[in-house]
XYZ file of N, CA, C and O in Angstrom:
464
model
N 0.491 -43.915 11.396
C 0.650 -42.557 10.899
C 1.894 -41.958 11.552
O 1.983 -41.920 12.776
N 2.855 -41.500 10.764
C 4.040 -40.871 11.353
C 3.643 -39.669 12.212
O 2.714 -38.934 11.866
N 4.323 -39.458 13.334
C 3.940 -38.391 14.261
C 3.853 -37.001 13.633
O 2.994 -36.212 14.011
N 4.717 -36.710 12.664
C 4.695 -35.372 12.072
C 3.559 -35.182 11.069
O 3.365 -34.076 10.560
N 2.789 -36.230 10.781
C 1.695 -36.096 9.806
C 0.313 -36.345 10.408
O -0.674 -36.286 9.694
N 0.223 -36.591 11.705
C -1.083 -36.873 12.319
C -2.059 -35.728 12.102
O -3.250 -35.920 11.977
N -1.533 -34.504 12.048
C -2.398 -33.327 11.899
C -3.195 -33.351 10.595
O -4.206 -32.674 10.474
N -2.731 -34.120 9.612
C -3.442 -34.215 8.340
C -4.553 -35.267 8.376
O -5.324 -35.386 7.431
N -4.607 -36.028 9.449
C -5.590 -37.112 9.544
C -6.739 -36.811 10.501
O -7.717 -37.548 10.535
N -6.626 -35.762 11.284
C -7.688 -35.388 12.220
C -8.464 -34.196 11.671
O -7.965 -33.456 10.827
N -9.678 -34.050 12.126
C -10.535 -32.933 11.702
C -10.703 -32.866 10.184
O -10.709 -31.784 9.604
N -10.816 -34.022 9.547
C -11.032 -34.014 8.096
C -12.463 -33.576 7.808
O -13.376 -33.846 8.586
N -12.662 -32.887 6.693
C -14.013 -32.437 6.364
C -14.920 -33.608 5.985
O -14.447 -34.665 5.577
N -16.208 -33.402 6.117
C -17.177 -34.402 5.706
C -17.468 -34.170 4.220
O -18.166 -33.229 3.864
N -16.908 -35.014 3.383
C -16.997 -34.848 1.932
C -17.685 -36.061 1.333
O -17.320 -37.199 1.633
N -18.667 -35.817 0.497
C -19.386 -36.915 -0.164
C -18.478 -37.592 -1.175
O -17.804 -36.939 -1.967
N -18.450 -38.897 -1.150
C -17.610 -39.686 -2.056
C -18.184 -39.683 -3.474
O -19.385 -39.604 -3.681
N -17.290 -39.791 -4.444
C -17.670 -39.847 -5.854
C -18.289 -41.199 -6.158
O -17.813 -42.237 -5.716
N -19.361 -41.193 -6.917
C -19.979 -42.445 -7.363
C -19.260 -42.929 -8.623
O -18.666 -42.140 -9.352
N -19.324 -44.228 -8.897
C -18.700 -44.787 -10.089
C -19.186 -44.047 -11.334
O -20.383 -43.816 -11.506
N -18.249 -43.694 -12.215
C -18.582 -43.033 -13.468
C -18.884 -41.551 -13.335
O -19.136 -40.881 -14.330
N -18.845 -41.029 -12.135
C -19.161 -39.620 -11.897
C -17.871 -38.797 -11.873
O -16.817 -39.282 -11.476
N -17.959 -37.542 -12.306
C -16.842 -36.622 -12.187
C -17.202 -35.594 -11.124
O -18.306 -35.058 -11.134
N -16.283 -35.357 -10.204
C -16.509 -34.360 -9.153
C -15.373 -33.355 -9.183
O -14.204 -33.733 -9.292
N -15.735 -32.085 -9.083
C -14.751 -31.020 -9.021
C -14.895 -30.335 -7.670
O -15.986 -29.903 -7.301
N -13.797 -30.270 -6.937
C -13.785 -29.663 -5.609
C -12.929 -28.402 -5.668
O -11.778 -28.460 -6.108
N -13.483 -27.291 -5.246
C -12.740 -26.041 -5.147
C -12.388 -25.840 -3.684
O -13.279 -25.640 -2.860
N -11.110 -25.920 -3.356
C -10.681 -25.801 -1.975
C -10.399 -24.340 -1.644
O -9.776 -23.632 -2.440
N -10.863 -23.908 -0.491
C -10.642 -22.540 -0.041
C -9.235 -22.432 0.525
O -8.963 -22.853 1.642
N -8.336 -21.874 -0.271
C -6.949 -21.706 0.144
C -6.569 -20.224 0.190
O -5.415 -19.856 0.012
N -7.555 -19.387 0.428
C -7.288 -17.954 0.507
C -7.209 -17.335 -0.870
O -8.031 -17.620 -1.732
N -6.183 -16.525 -1.099
C -6.066 -15.780 -2.353
C -5.770 -16.681 -3.548
O -6.263 -16.440 -4.634
N -4.961 -17.703 -3.372
C -4.567 -18.560 -4.485
C -5.652 -19.536 -4.893
O -6.816 -19.395 -4.527
N -5.252 -20.524 -5.649
C -6.190 -21.514 -6.160
C -5.772 -22.917 -5.753
O -4.602 -23.211 -5.559
N -6.767 -23.790 -5.678
C -6.548 -25.221 -5.539
C -7.837 -25.926 -5.939
O -8.885 -25.713 -5.334
N -7.745 -26.714 -6.985
C -8.892 -27.455 -7.480
C -8.532 -28.937 -7.533
O -7.468 -29.309 -8.006
N -9.426 -29.749 -7.040
C -9.252 -31.194 -7.053
C -10.331 -31.775 -7.954
O -11.512 -31.490 -7.774
N -9.919 -32.575 -8.927
C -10.857 -33.136 -9.894
C -10.795 -34.654 -9.818
O -9.746 -35.254 -10.054
N -11.928 -35.257 -9.464
C -12.051 -36.714 -9.481
C -12.682 -37.078 -10.820
O -13.834 -36.737 -11.085
N -11.926 -37.735 -11.671
C -12.382 -38.055 -13.020
C -13.272 -39.299 -13.015
O -13.199 -40.125 -12.096
N -14.122 -39.456 -14.040
C -15.043 -40.597 -14.084
C -14.354 -41.962 -14.019
O -14.924 -42.922 -13.524
N -13.103 -42.028 -14.500
C -12.388 -43.310 -14.484
C -11.678 -43.580 -13.156
O -10.955 -44.563 -13.022
N -11.878 -42.692 -12.171
C -11.283 -42.884 -10.860
C -9.951 -42.186 -10.666
O -9.414 -42.159 -9.557
N -9.403 -41.626 -11.731
C -8.141 -40.896 -11.599
C -8.402 -39.535 -10.943
O -9.524 -39.048 -10.929
N -7.329 -38.952 -10.434
C -7.432 -37.691 -9.712
C -6.465 -36.681 -10.312
O -5.295 -36.983 -10.547
N -6.969 -35.469 -10.548
C -6.138 -34.355 -10.999
C -6.214 -33.247 -9.958
O -7.263 -33.027 -9.353
N -5.099 -32.576 -9.766
C -5.065 -31.444 -8.849
C -4.447 -30.268 -9.579
O -3.366 -30.384 -10.160
N -5.160 -29.144 -9.575
C -4.694 -27.935 -10.232
C -4.331 -26.915 -9.174
O -5.191 -26.479 -8.389
N -3.059 -26.565 -9.117
C -2.517 -25.586 -8.181
C -2.627 -26.063 -6.731
O -3.228 -27.093 -6.454
N -1.998 -25.311 -5.826
C -1.958 -25.777 -4.449
C -1.852 -24.694 -3.401
O -1.267 -24.921 -2.353
N -2.401 -23.521 -3.671
C -2.421 -22.488 -2.646
C -1.031 -22.065 -2.200
O -0.029 -22.430 -2.793
N -0.979 -21.265 -1.122
C 0.311 -20.790 -0.621
C 0.903 -21.779 0.383
O 0.326 -22.822 0.648
N 2.045 -21.430 0.938
C 2.778 -22.357 1.806
C 2.398 -22.240 3.280
O 3.076 -22.805 4.127
N 1.320 -21.567 3.600
C 0.947 -21.420 5.008
C 0.486 -22.755 5.595
O 0.027 -23.645 4.885
N 0.619 -22.861 6.897
C 0.218 -24.094 7.587
C -1.255 -24.400 7.382
O -1.636 -25.559 7.190
N -2.100 -23.368 7.406
C -3.544 -23.583 7.232
C -3.877 -24.159 5.865
O -4.754 -25.016 5.744
N -3.200 -23.684 4.837
C -3.457 -24.192 3.482
C -3.008 -25.642 3.364
O -3.722 -26.477 2.815
N -1.851 -25.965 3.893
C -1.380 -27.353 3.865
C -2.368 -28.269 4.581
O -2.697 -29.347 4.091
N -2.846 -27.821 5.743
C -3.835 -28.603 6.484
C -5.106 -28.789 5.671
O -5.646 -29.888 5.598
N -5.592 -27.707 5.076
C -6.827 -27.769 4.282
C -6.709 -28.796 3.161
O -7.571 -29.655 2.988
N -5.634 -28.705 2.394
C -5.469 -29.584 1.232
C -5.305 -31.046 1.661
O -5.995 -31.939 1.162
N -4.401 -31.289 2.586
C -4.115 -32.682 2.961
C -5.251 -33.318 3.742
O -5.538 -34.508 3.565
N -5.948 -32.569 4.552
C -7.117 -33.130 5.236
C -8.224 -33.450 4.236
O -8.919 -34.453 4.371
N -8.376 -32.618 3.223
C -9.387 -32.868 2.195
C -9.042 -34.134 1.414
O -9.893 -34.994 1.182
N -7.778 -34.254 1.015
C -7.344 -35.457 0.300
C -7.550 -36.703 1.155
O -8.006 -37.738 0.669
N -7.229 -36.609 2.434
C -7.414 -37.757 3.332
C -8.885 -38.080 3.546
O -9.253 -39.242 3.654
N -9.727 -37.061 3.599
C -11.166 -37.298 3.747
C -11.705 -38.089 2.553
O -12.609 -38.921 2.707
N -11.146 -37.850 1.381
C -11.556 -38.583 0.174
C -10.767 -39.874 -0.008
O -10.951 -40.575 -0.997
N -9.880 -40.170 0.911
C -9.023 -41.356 0.860
C -8.190 -41.390 -0.422
O -8.019 -42.434 -1.056
N -7.660 -40.232 -0.789
C -6.810 -40.117 -1.972
C -5.359 -40.164 -1.534
O -4.891 -39.298 -0.796
N -4.653 -41.207 -1.973
C -3.231 -41.348 -1.684
C -2.368 -41.092 -2.915
O -1.176 -40.869 -2.793
N -2.983 -41.157 -4.096
C -2.267 -40.960 -5.350
C -2.945 -39.871 -6.164
O -4.164 -39.888 -6.348
N -2.151 -38.936 -6.646
C -2.637 -37.903 -7.560
C -2.071 -38.249 -8.927
O -0.851 -38.295 -9.117
N -2.959 -38.531 -9.860
C -2.526 -38.949 -11.194
C -1.947 -37.799 -12.005
O -0.993 -37.986 -12.756
N -2.541 -36.618 -11.861
C -2.113 -35.443 -12.628
C -2.030 -34.241 -11.701
O -3.052 -33.759 -11.217
N -0.824 -33.768 -11.454
C -0.615 -32.551 -10.679
C -0.261 -31.452 -11.673
O 0.723 -31.568 -12.405
N -1.078 -30.412 -11.720
C -0.915 -29.353 -12.712
C -0.694 -28.031 -11.987
O -1.497 -27.648 -11.126
N 0.383 -27.349 -12.336
C 0.668 -26.032 -11.765
C 0.501 -25.009 -12.883
O 1.197 -25.072 -13.897
N -0.442 -24.081 -12.703
C -0.727 -23.103 -13.754
C 0.412 -22.116 -13.940
O 0.764 -21.761 -15.058
N 1.002 -21.655 -12.844
C 2.155 -20.768 -12.893
C 2.832 -20.774 -11.527
O 2.279 -21.278 -10.555
N 4.032 -20.228 -11.470
C 4.886 -20.407 -10.294
C 4.716 -19.344 -9.213
O 5.579 -19.209 -8.362
N 3.621 -18.617 -9.186
C 3.387 -17.682 -8.087
C 3.163 -18.475 -6.809
O 2.523 -19.534 -6.816
N 3.672 -17.932 -5.692
C 3.624 -18.687 -4.438
C 2.216 -18.968 -3.949
O 2.000 -19.919 -3.218
N 1.223 -18.184 -4.363
C -0.150 -18.452 -3.923
C -0.829 -19.533 -4.767
O -1.975 -19.878 -4.531
N -0.096 -20.075 -5.728
C -0.634 -21.165 -6.548
C 0.132 -22.470 -6.360
O -0.371 -23.535 -6.712
N 1.349 -22.396 -5.818
C 2.131 -23.634 -5.697
C 2.859 -23.776 -4.364
O 3.626 -24.721 -4.178
N 2.602 -22.905 -3.423
C 3.335 -22.908 -2.160
C 3.188 -24.169 -1.334
O 4.153 -24.661 -0.749
N 1.992 -24.739 -1.248
C 1.757 -25.911 -0.407
C 2.079 -27.231 -1.110
O 2.038 -28.287 -0.485
N 2.413 -27.158 -2.380
C 2.606 -28.399 -3.138
C 3.815 -29.204 -2.686
O 3.828 -30.427 -2.830
N 4.819 -28.565 -2.119
C 5.976 -29.318 -1.624
C 5.536 -30.322 -0.564
O 5.969 -31.476 -0.563
N 4.632 -29.903 0.319
C 4.137 -30.814 1.357
C 3.219 -31.873 0.766
O 3.250 -33.032 1.182
N 2.419 -31.504 -0.213
C 1.547 -32.481 -0.878
C 2.406 -33.570 -1.533
O 2.116 -34.760 -1.407
N 3.473 -33.164 -2.195
C 4.365 -34.125 -2.855
C 5.045 -35.028 -1.825
O 5.262 -36.211 -2.080
N 5.358 -34.496 -0.653
C 5.963 -35.323 0.405
C 4.975 -36.356 0.949
O 5.361 -37.453 1.327
N 3.696 -36.010 0.986
C 2.703 -36.866 1.634
C 1.961 -37.797 0.684
O 1.429 -38.818 1.110
N 1.871 -37.448 -0.586
C 1.081 -38.215 -1.552
C 1.949 -38.677 -2.708
O 2.990 -38.090 -3.005
N 1.487 -39.711 -3.378
C 2.173 -40.235 -4.564
C 1.701 -39.440 -5.780
O 0.497 -39.343 -6.018
N 2.641 -38.909 -6.539
C 2.328 -38.121 -7.737
C 2.804 -38.918 -8.947
O 3.988 -39.249 -9.052
N 1.888 -39.213 -9.859
C 2.266 -39.996 -11.042
C 2.749 -39.127 -12.193
O 3.703 -39.483 -12.879
N 2.084 -38.000 -12.437
C 2.448 -37.094 -13.524
C 2.344 -35.670 -13.012
O 1.338 -35.308 -12.399
N 3.362 -34.853 -13.289
C 3.331 -33.444 -12.890
C 3.554 -32.581 -14.123
O 4.443 -32.858 -14.937
N 2.736 -31.569 -14.258
C 2.821 -30.634 -15.370
C 3.110 -29.259 -14.789
O 2.273 -28.681 -14.096
N 4.332 -28.770 -15.067
C 4.801 -27.524 -14.488
C 5.167 -26.547 -15.595
O 5.662 -26.957 -16.653
N 4.995 -25.250 -15.360
C 5.391 -24.276 -16.376
C 6.905 -24.138 -16.419
O 7.590 -24.321 -15.408
N 7.425 -23.851 -17.599
C 8.840 -23.543 -17.706
C 9.026 -22.145 -17.134
O 8.183 -21.271 -17.329
N 10.073 -21.955 -16.386
C 10.321 -20.632 -15.839
C 11.747 -20.211 -16.153
O 12.602 -21.031 -16.425
N 11.961 -18.915 -16.114
C 13.266 -18.346 -16.401
C 13.719 -17.548 -15.196
O 12.907 -16.932 -14.513
N 14.999 -17.544 -14.952
C 15.539 -16.812 -13.817
C 16.840 -16.139 -14.232
O 17.447 -16.501 -15.242
N 17.275 -15.185 -13.442
C 18.508 -14.469 -13.771
C 19.746 -15.218 -13.302
O 20.851 -14.890 -13.679
N 19.583 -16.249 -12.493
C 20.730 -17.023 -12.031
C 21.196 -17.946 -13.154
O 20.442 -18.774 -13.644
N 22.444 -17.812 -13.541
C 22.947 -18.549 -14.718
C 22.864 -20.063 -14.526
O 22.614 -20.785 -15.470
N 23.045 -20.575 -13.298
C 23.030 -22.026 -13.119
C 21.628 -22.600 -13.123
O 21.446 -23.796 -13.073
N 20.597 -21.744 -13.202
C 19.221 -22.221 -13.293
C 18.593 -21.904 -14.644
O 17.469 -22.247 -14.890
N 19.306 -21.229 -15.507
C 18.666 -20.760 -16.735
C 18.426 -21.908 -17.715
O 19.153 -22.886 -17.748
N 17.368 -21.757 -18.498
C 17.023 -22.705 -19.543
C 17.341 -22.052 -20.884
O 17.089 -20.883 -21.080
N 17.844 -22.826 -21.797
C 18.166 -22.271 -23.131
C 17.495 -23.114 -24.182
O 17.272 -24.223 -24.088
C-alpha cells in the first residue's frame, strides 16, 4: 500500500458482502451531499455522486470501497456538478479503476471551456 493511501485501508467499516445474484444499495453518509454505491446482481458496481472534497468524505468513501474489496467501479455517475455531489470523486478516480463515467454537460463563461 503506498504510504499516502494507507489511511484508506485502516478503520474500514464492517459491511456485509453481497451474495451472488443479489443487488445491494449502500447510502454513504457524506454530510449534505450524496453518495450511493450500487452492487448489481451481475457483480458490477455503480457509484452515484461522491460527496464534497473534505478529508472525512474521502475517507468514508474509500474505506467503504476497500471494506467491500471494490477496486473497479463499472459506472461512475455524477448527477450534477455541485461540489457537495462530486468533490471527493477526484480522489476516488485516483485510487480506483473507473470503466465508464457519466457526467453532466456544463457551461461556463470562460471562452476556452465553453461547449457549442
